[in-house]
């Protein structure tokens, strides 16, 4: 954490260096104006006063106890836990009223942490054994958990460390008093600037007063990001040193479209962002008008538009954008956010909740895709030289049969509540698909024997994300009900470019002719075998790719909820034959750069109003 003395140095040019160094190259300072670049995690543009949130964890010194004090200390600790638990329940109710049950679900993890006997019992045991104060022992135990989560090298897990910190602070406040910014004092239209925002913070705020969030830490799946999307306010995360540079009451611009944040903007900068804000508002208003209109081209071709979700909390904001189904429900979070494997019952409840909420639309549940960079703490993995080419997705599920069986049983049971389809990740050959289907068959037989209800017809799909699957799409399509192209991985495996390696990020080219040919072949082969072909990789939500994919005959675009209307707007404004022409021309170009330039020219010319 930066000190306030470092903060003041920014304002005298000779002392700018420390702030610049702390922030890396992503900061530009000109006079009093500071520009930072972070991750755009919730769209929109806001301009307003900084409301700086500081959470000092109360100072916890070592306090030794006499044996006679132990019983009272344990009781004091249990009371603090109980008080924290009551607060969490209140916050849950408050959120459920403001955001619905889905929004409140975030606090389930907190309740779980406090009902985790491993944490509570370990603390009381150590108070007794080591004769140390409750706050000291509890802090050590929670910080141990935090470190384990942070060391996982996994974004989702690292962000769950924020939950552990939040729960730790809450209990400590009951043990040693409060030093937190009173979030209830948030000014009208304030912009919340924080190192990180915990679910308790966001729940304590009056959502009507908050205009935007900007945080030093966090990514797309952090709670602040999810909350911002649920509240439909702009947010930028991953700004590293914003809290060190911002002063309460400073004017700040938060651009949740580009990821830019400007502190103390000059008049010209303000004018630029104000214009951008107005354009964005006009664009959003015009897009909202097509919310309930069909996703149909001018010459009458219908295309399915559906949403990618990762967390059930996202369902609320999904409804805002229209009546869509879920084209990809990534289920990893259910495994990563828990201290152990989820039970069949937990999975079933979670899936059934999503399926019921989406009725009458379908929900495509992707089976577990862990391995690679997503590794739950509680699971042991072999040492791998190339984890992305290793035990990942269905390959891992074949090794851990019990895990796979449990998930498939839960998915099938959820099919009793609505239209469920199953999607298998990391399929590299027909034998993989056949093996998956055998597992499904076995799960069906078990459920039948046990008299547990499930839908007899559940479509089975293959993710086409490995080049071998794209090349043999005809073979796979004969034994599947649908194909869904996962471009995030298809691009990395086709071009041999690690999707998470920032050193070669410029080689990760969505529009590489090799990738385009594989997509074209997959769609054609799927159609020839009589199955529909969708796309759930990020490319489906890229406006530049819309006409090309439409023209190649893609049947379903599954995109993140916030891009649904933009994609629909593009599809509704063209004829299918125009899109076919664009696809034909794009496929003739020899380099990714030429394809991108061509598509960008077409989109800018056809849709000038989509530019903000
Ligand atoms: C993909 O690979 O395109 C995809 C949708 O899956 P994930 O990003 O979860 O690997
Ligand atoms: Mg993938």
Coordinates of C-alpha atoms and ligand atoms in Angstrom, one line a residue, residues 366 369 392 463 465 489 499, ligand 2:
X366 CA -20.4 -26.9 -20.0
X369 CA -13.0 -27.5 -17.7
X392 CA -7.5 -30.4 -18.8
X463 CA -16.8 -27.6 -28.1
X465 CA -11.7 -25.6 -29.6
X489 CA -8.7 -21.9 -27.3
X499 CA -3.6 -17.1 -24.7
Ligands
LIG2 MG1 -11.9 -23.2 -24.0

